[in-house]
Short mmCIF file of N, CA, C and O in Angstrom, two decimals:
data_model
loop_
_atom_site.label_atom_id
_atom_site.label_comp_id
_atom_site.label_asym_id
_atom_site.label_seq_id
_atom_site.Cartn_x
_atom_site.Cartn_y
_atom_site.Cartn_z
N MET A 417 3.28 16.36 65.59
CA MET A 417 4.53 16.50 66.33
C MET A 417 4.44 17.74 67.22
O MET A 417 3.93 18.77 66.82
N ASP A 418 4.98 17.64 68.40
CA ASP A 418 4.99 18.79 69.31
C ASP A 418 5.91 19.87 68.76
O ASP A 418 6.94 19.57 68.18
N ASN A 419 5.54 21.14 68.98
CA ASN A 419 6.39 22.23 68.53
C ASN A 419 7.65 22.31 69.37
O ASN A 419 8.72 22.61 68.88
N GLU A 420 7.50 22.06 70.66
CA GLU A 420 8.64 22.13 71.56
C GLU A 420 8.80 20.79 72.25
O GLU A 420 7.83 20.20 72.71
N ILE A 421 10.02 20.33 72.30
CA ILE A 421 10.30 19.06 72.96
C ILE A 421 10.81 19.38 74.36
O ILE A 421 11.82 20.05 74.52
N VAL A 422 10.08 18.89 75.34
CA VAL A 422 10.46 19.07 76.74
C VAL A 422 10.95 17.72 77.25
O VAL A 422 10.22 16.74 77.20
N ILE A 423 12.19 17.70 77.72
CA ILE A 423 12.73 16.43 78.20
C ILE A 423 12.78 16.41 79.71
O ILE A 423 12.92 17.44 80.37
N ASN A 424 12.64 15.22 80.22
CA ASN A 424 12.77 14.97 81.65
C ASN A 424 13.97 14.06 81.84
O ASN A 424 14.09 13.04 81.16
N ASP A 425 14.88 14.45 82.73
CA ASP A 425 16.02 13.60 83.05
C ASP A 425 15.61 12.70 84.20
O ASP A 425 15.58 13.12 85.35
N ASN A 426 15.24 11.47 83.89
CA ASN A 426 14.85 10.50 84.90
C ASN A 426 16.12 9.83 85.43
O ASN A 426 16.60 8.86 84.85
N GLU A 427 16.68 10.41 86.49
CA GLU A 427 17.95 9.92 87.01
C GLU A 427 17.83 8.51 87.59
O GLU A 427 18.79 7.75 87.55
N PHE A 428 16.66 8.15 88.12
CA PHE A 428 16.46 6.82 88.69
C PHE A 428 16.59 5.74 87.61
O PHE A 428 17.27 4.74 87.81
N LEU A 429 15.96 5.98 86.46
CA LEU A 429 16.03 5.02 85.35
C LEU A 429 17.20 5.30 84.41
O LEU A 429 17.42 4.58 83.45
N ARG A 430 17.92 6.39 84.66
CA ARG A 430 19.05 6.83 83.84
C ARG A 430 18.64 6.95 82.36
O ARG A 430 19.19 6.30 81.50
N GLN A 431 17.65 7.83 82.15
CA GLN A 431 17.22 8.09 80.77
C GLN A 431 16.60 9.47 80.66
O GLN A 431 16.00 9.98 81.60
N PHE A 432 16.80 10.07 79.48
CA PHE A 432 16.11 11.30 79.13
C PHE A 432 14.80 10.87 78.48
O PHE A 432 14.79 9.98 77.64
N GLU A 433 13.70 11.53 78.86
CA GLU A 433 12.39 11.11 78.39
C GLU A 433 11.62 12.29 77.81
O GLU A 433 11.78 13.42 78.25
N HIS A 434 10.77 11.96 76.84
CA HIS A 434 9.82 12.93 76.32
C HIS A 434 8.54 12.17 76.01
O HIS A 434 8.53 11.24 75.20
N LYS A 435 7.46 12.55 76.67
CA LYS A 435 6.18 11.87 76.48
C LYS A 435 5.47 12.48 75.27
O LYS A 435 5.37 13.70 75.15
N THR A 436 5.02 11.61 74.37
CA THR A 436 4.27 12.04 73.20
C THR A 436 2.92 11.34 73.21
O THR A 436 2.69 10.42 73.99
N ALA A 437 2.05 11.74 72.30
CA ALA A 437 0.75 11.08 72.19
C ALA A 437 0.91 9.62 71.77
O ALA A 437 0.07 8.78 72.06
N ASP A 438 2.02 9.32 71.10
CA ASP A 438 2.26 7.97 70.59
C ASP A 438 3.08 7.10 71.54
O ASP A 438 3.35 5.94 71.23
N GLY A 439 3.52 7.65 72.64
CA GLY A 439 4.34 6.87 73.58
C GLY A 439 5.47 7.70 74.14
O GLY A 439 5.45 8.92 74.09
N MET A 440 6.47 7.01 74.66
CA MET A 440 7.60 7.67 75.32
C MET A 440 8.85 7.55 74.45
O MET A 440 9.23 6.45 74.06
N ALA A 441 9.47 8.69 74.15
CA ALA A 441 10.77 8.69 73.49
C ALA A 441 11.82 8.73 74.59
O ALA A 441 11.67 9.48 75.56
N LYS A 442 12.88 7.92 74.44
CA LYS A 442 13.88 7.83 75.51
C LYS A 442 15.28 7.74 74.93
O LYS A 442 15.48 7.16 73.87
N ILE A 443 16.21 8.30 75.66
CA ILE A 443 17.63 8.04 75.43
C ILE A 443 18.19 7.57 76.76
O ILE A 443 18.19 8.32 77.74
N GLU A 444 18.64 6.33 76.77
CA GLU A 444 19.22 5.76 77.99
C GLU A 444 20.68 6.19 78.09
O GLU A 444 21.35 6.35 77.07
N TYR A 445 21.15 6.36 79.32
CA TYR A 445 22.53 6.83 79.50
C TYR A 445 23.18 6.20 80.72
O TYR A 445 22.53 5.64 81.59
N SER A 446 24.49 6.36 80.74
CA SER A 446 25.30 5.97 81.90
C SER A 446 26.22 7.15 82.17
O SER A 446 26.88 7.65 81.27
N LEU A 447 26.26 7.60 83.41
CA LEU A 447 27.06 8.77 83.78
C LEU A 447 28.29 8.31 84.55
O LEU A 447 28.17 7.59 85.54
N GLN A 448 29.47 8.69 84.06
CA GLN A 448 30.72 8.35 84.73
C GLN A 448 31.61 9.58 84.73
O GLN A 448 31.96 10.09 83.68
N GLU A 449 31.96 10.02 85.91
CA GLU A 449 32.75 11.25 86.10
C GLU A 449 32.08 12.39 85.35
O GLU A 449 30.94 12.70 85.60
N ARG A 450 32.76 13.04 84.41
CA ARG A 450 32.16 14.16 83.67
C ARG A 450 31.74 13.74 82.26
O ARG A 450 31.61 14.56 81.36
N LYS A 451 31.57 12.42 82.07
CA LYS A 451 31.16 11.90 80.76
C LYS A 451 29.80 11.24 80.87
O LYS A 451 29.51 10.56 81.84
N ILE A 452 29.00 11.42 79.81
CA ILE A 452 27.71 10.74 79.75
C ILE A 452 27.71 9.85 78.51
O ILE A 452 27.97 10.32 77.40
N PHE A 453 27.51 8.57 78.73
CA PHE A 453 27.49 7.59 77.66
C PHE A 453 26.03 7.43 77.23
O PHE A 453 25.20 6.99 78.03
N LEU A 454 25.73 7.80 76.00
CA LEU A 454 24.37 7.67 75.47
C LEU A 454 24.27 6.30 74.82
O LEU A 454 24.84 6.06 73.75
N THR A 455 23.57 5.39 75.50
CA THR A 455 23.64 3.97 75.14
C THR A 455 22.51 3.48 74.25
O THR A 455 22.70 2.52 73.51
N LYS A 456 21.34 4.10 74.31
CA LYS A 456 20.22 3.57 73.54
C LYS A 456 19.19 4.66 73.25
O LYS A 456 18.85 5.43 74.13
N LEU A 457 18.71 4.68 72.02
CA LEU A 457 17.67 5.62 71.60
C LEU A 457 16.41 4.82 71.29
O LEU A 457 16.45 3.86 70.52
N ILE A 458 15.31 5.20 71.93
CA ILE A 458 14.03 4.54 71.69
C ILE A 458 13.01 5.62 71.32
O ILE A 458 12.77 6.53 72.11
N VAL A 459 12.47 5.51 70.11
CA VAL A 459 11.48 6.47 69.62
C VAL A 459 10.26 5.69 69.14
O VAL A 459 10.43 4.68 68.44
N PRO A 460 9.04 6.12 69.48
CA PRO A 460 7.86 5.43 68.98
C PRO A 460 7.89 5.34 67.45
O PRO A 460 8.30 6.28 66.77
N GLU A 461 7.49 4.19 66.92
CA GLU A 461 7.55 3.94 65.48
C GLU A 461 6.89 5.03 64.65
O GLU A 461 7.38 5.38 63.59
N THR A 462 5.79 5.57 65.14
CA THR A 462 5.05 6.58 64.37
C THR A 462 5.84 7.87 64.21
O THR A 462 5.56 8.67 63.33
N LEU A 463 6.84 8.09 65.07
CA LEU A 463 7.63 9.32 65.00
C LEU A 463 9.01 9.09 64.38
O LEU A 463 9.80 10.02 64.24
N GLU A 464 9.29 7.86 64.01
CA GLU A 464 10.62 7.49 63.52
C GLU A 464 11.07 8.34 62.33
O GLU A 464 12.21 8.76 62.25
N ASP A 465 10.17 8.62 61.38
CA ASP A 465 10.56 9.34 60.17
C ASP A 465 10.06 10.78 60.13
O ASP A 465 10.16 11.44 59.12
N ALA A 466 9.50 11.27 61.20
CA ALA A 466 8.85 12.58 61.18
C ALA A 466 9.80 13.74 61.50
O ALA A 466 9.37 14.84 61.71
N GLY A 467 11.10 13.48 61.54
CA GLY A 467 12.04 14.54 61.93
C GLY A 467 12.08 14.71 63.43
O GLY A 467 12.89 15.47 63.97
N PHE A 468 11.23 13.99 64.12
CA PHE A 468 11.18 14.07 65.58
C PHE A 468 12.48 13.56 66.20
O PHE A 468 13.01 14.16 67.14
N LYS A 469 12.99 12.47 65.66
CA LYS A 469 14.17 11.83 66.24
C LYS A 469 15.34 12.82 66.33
O LYS A 469 15.97 12.96 67.37
N ASP A 470 15.62 13.52 65.22
CA ASP A 470 16.72 14.49 65.22
C ASP A 470 16.46 15.62 66.21
O ASP A 470 17.36 16.06 66.92
N ALA A 471 15.22 16.10 66.26
CA ALA A 471 14.89 17.18 67.19
C ALA A 471 15.03 16.72 68.64
O ALA A 471 15.51 17.48 69.49
N PHE A 472 14.65 15.49 68.91
CA PHE A 472 14.77 14.93 70.27
C PHE A 472 16.24 14.80 70.66
O PHE A 472 16.65 15.23 71.75
N ILE A 473 17.06 14.25 69.78
CA ILE A 473 18.50 14.12 70.06
C ILE A 473 19.11 15.49 70.28
O ILE A 473 19.89 15.70 71.21
N ARG A 474 18.76 16.44 69.43
CA ARG A 474 19.29 17.81 69.54
C ARG A 474 18.94 18.42 70.90
O ARG A 474 19.78 19.04 71.55
N THR A 475 17.70 18.24 71.34
CA THR A 475 17.26 18.78 72.63
C THR A 475 18.04 18.15 73.79
O THR A 475 18.47 18.84 74.71
N VAL A 476 18.24 16.84 73.72
CA VAL A 476 19.02 16.15 74.77
C VAL A 476 20.47 16.64 74.77
O VAL A 476 21.02 16.93 75.83
N LEU A 477 21.08 16.76 73.60
CA LEU A 477 22.47 17.23 73.53
C LEU A 477 22.61 18.66 74.04
O LEU A 477 23.59 18.99 74.72
N ASP A 478 21.63 19.51 73.75
CA ASP A 478 21.66 20.88 74.26
C ASP A 478 21.60 20.88 75.79
O ASP A 478 22.31 21.66 76.45
N SER A 479 20.79 20.01 76.35
CA SER A 479 20.69 19.89 77.81
C SER A 479 22.01 19.41 78.42
O SER A 479 22.46 19.93 79.45
N ILE A 480 22.64 18.46 77.76
CA ILE A 480 23.93 17.94 78.24
C ILE A 480 24.99 19.03 78.16
O ILE A 480 25.81 19.19 79.06
N GLN A 481 24.97 19.80 77.09
CA GLN A 481 25.92 20.89 76.90
C GLN A 481 25.80 21.92 78.02
O GLN A 481 26.81 22.40 78.53
N GLU A 482 24.57 22.22 78.43
CA GLU A 482 24.35 23.17 79.52
C GLU A 482 24.94 22.67 80.84
O GLU A 482 25.29 23.46 81.71
N ARG A 483 25.03 21.36 80.99
CA ARG A 483 25.57 20.76 82.22
C ARG A 483 27.08 20.56 82.16
O ARG A 483 27.67 19.98 83.07
N ASN A 484 27.70 21.00 81.06
CA ASN A 484 29.15 20.89 80.88
C ASN A 484 29.66 19.46 80.99
O ASN A 484 30.71 19.21 81.57
N LEU A 485 28.92 18.54 80.39
CA LEU A 485 29.35 17.14 80.35
C LEU A 485 29.87 16.82 78.96
O LEU A 485 29.55 17.50 77.99
N ARG A 486 30.67 15.78 78.87
CA ARG A 486 31.16 15.29 77.58
C ARG A 486 30.31 14.09 77.19
O ARG A 486 29.88 13.31 78.04
N VAL A 487 30.08 13.92 75.89
CA VAL A 487 29.21 12.88 75.38
C VAL A 487 30.03 11.78 74.72
O VAL A 487 30.89 12.06 73.88
N VAL A 488 29.73 10.54 75.11
CA VAL A 488 30.29 9.37 74.42
C VAL A 488 29.09 8.60 73.85
O VAL A 488 28.36 7.96 74.60
N PRO A 489 28.88 8.70 72.53
CA PRO A 489 27.72 8.04 71.93
C PRO A 489 28.01 6.57 71.64
O PRO A 489 28.76 6.25 70.74
N THR A 490 27.43 5.67 72.43
CA THR A 490 27.61 4.25 72.16
C THR A 490 26.44 3.71 71.34
O THR A 490 26.51 2.61 70.83
N SER A 491 25.38 4.49 71.21
CA SER A 491 24.25 4.13 70.36
C SER A 491 24.59 4.49 68.91
O SER A 491 24.96 5.64 68.64
N PRO A 492 24.48 3.54 67.99
CA PRO A 492 24.79 3.85 66.58
C PRO A 492 23.96 5.00 66.01
O PRO A 492 24.45 5.79 65.22
N LYS A 493 22.68 5.10 66.40
CA LYS A 493 21.82 6.17 65.88
C LYS A 493 22.29 7.54 66.36
O LYS A 493 22.26 8.51 65.61
N ILE A 494 22.73 7.62 67.61
CA ILE A 494 23.20 8.90 68.14
C ILE A 494 24.57 9.24 67.55
O ILE A 494 24.85 10.39 67.22
N ALA A 495 25.44 8.24 67.39
CA ALA A 495 26.74 8.47 66.76
C ALA A 495 26.56 8.98 65.33
O ALA A 495 27.24 9.91 64.90
N SER A 496 25.60 8.41 64.62
CA SER A 496 25.31 8.84 63.25
C SER A 496 24.84 10.29 63.24
O SER A 496 25.25 11.09 62.38
N PHE A 497 23.99 10.66 64.19
CA PHE A 497 23.51 12.04 64.30
C PHE A 497 24.71 12.99 64.51
O PHE A 497 24.81 14.03 63.87
N LEU A 498 25.62 12.61 65.41
CA LEU A 498 26.77 13.47 65.69
C LEU A 498 27.70 13.60 64.48
O LEU A 498 28.31 14.65 64.28
N ARG A 499 27.81 12.53 63.68
CA ARG A 499 28.63 12.61 62.47
C ARG A 499 28.06 13.64 61.51
O ARG A 499 28.80 14.35 60.84
N LYS A 500 26.74 13.72 61.43
CA LYS A 500 26.08 14.64 60.49
C LYS A 500 26.02 16.07 61.01
O LYS A 500 25.90 17.01 60.25
N HIS A 501 26.06 16.25 62.33
CA HIS A 501 25.89 17.57 62.94
C HIS A 501 27.17 17.97 63.68
O HIS A 501 27.29 17.78 64.88
N LYS A 502 28.09 18.51 62.92
CA LYS A 502 29.42 18.85 63.45
C LYS A 502 29.38 19.91 64.54
O LYS A 502 30.33 20.06 65.30
N GLU A 503 28.26 20.64 64.64
CA GLU A 503 28.18 21.68 65.68
C GLU A 503 28.22 21.09 67.08
O GLU A 503 28.49 21.80 68.06
N TYR A 504 28.01 19.78 67.21
CA TYR A 504 28.06 19.13 68.52
C TYR A 504 29.39 18.42 68.77
O TYR A 504 29.56 17.74 69.76
N LYS A 505 30.34 18.59 67.87
CA LYS A 505 31.64 17.93 67.98
C LYS A 505 32.36 18.31 69.28
O LYS A 505 33.09 17.50 69.86
N ASP A 506 32.13 19.52 69.77
CA ASP A 506 32.76 19.98 71.02
C ASP A 506 32.35 19.16 72.22
O ASP A 506 33.02 19.18 73.26
N LEU A 507 31.24 18.45 72.13
CA LEU A 507 30.76 17.65 73.27
C LEU A 507 31.54 16.35 73.45
O LEU A 507 31.50 15.75 74.51
N LEU A 508 32.26 15.94 72.40
CA LEU A 508 33.02 14.69 72.51
C LEU A 508 34.26 14.90 73.38
O LEU A 508 34.91 15.93 73.30
N PRO A 509 34.60 13.90 74.21
CA PRO A 509 35.82 14.00 75.02
C PRO A 509 37.04 14.01 74.12
O PRO A 509 37.01 13.50 72.99
N VAL A 510 38.14 14.54 74.62
CA VAL A 510 39.40 14.56 73.88
C VAL A 510 39.78 13.12 73.52
O VAL A 510 39.71 12.22 74.37
N GLY A 511 40.13 12.91 72.27
CA GLY A 511 40.56 11.58 71.83
C GLY A 511 39.43 10.69 71.33
O GLY A 511 39.71 9.63 70.77
N VAL A 512 38.18 11.09 71.49
CA VAL A 512 37.07 10.27 71.01
C VAL A 512 36.67 10.77 69.63
O VAL A 512 36.39 11.95 69.44
N ARG A 513 36.67 9.83 68.68
CA ARG A 513 36.25 10.16 67.31
C ARG A 513 35.10 9.26 66.93
O ARG A 513 35.05 8.10 67.34
N ILE A 514 34.23 9.80 66.11
CA ILE A 514 33.10 8.97 65.64
C ILE A 514 33.02 9.02 64.14
O ILE A 514 33.56 9.89 63.50
#
C-alpha cells in the first residue's frame, strides 16, 4: 500500500482517482451548486480489505473540505464511512442525515 494517497480530480470524467499498482481507485461524483454527490466507490479487489479504502475516502473528503463543498453520499460504502467517522459530519448539507 502507498504511504501517501495522491488523488487526481478528473473533472472530465467526474471522478477522484488514485492510481495503484493493482489498478485505479475511483470515487465518481456529480457536482451541483455547492454540493458534491459521491455516487460510486471503485477500489481494486486486492486493496478492498487493506485499510486502503478508508484512507482513500478520507483523502477525498479532506480535498472536498478544502474546497468548501458539502457532501451528499449516495454511495452506500461512502455513507457507511461517514456514519463511522463523525469528524466529517460537518461536510453534510443542513438537513441531510445518514
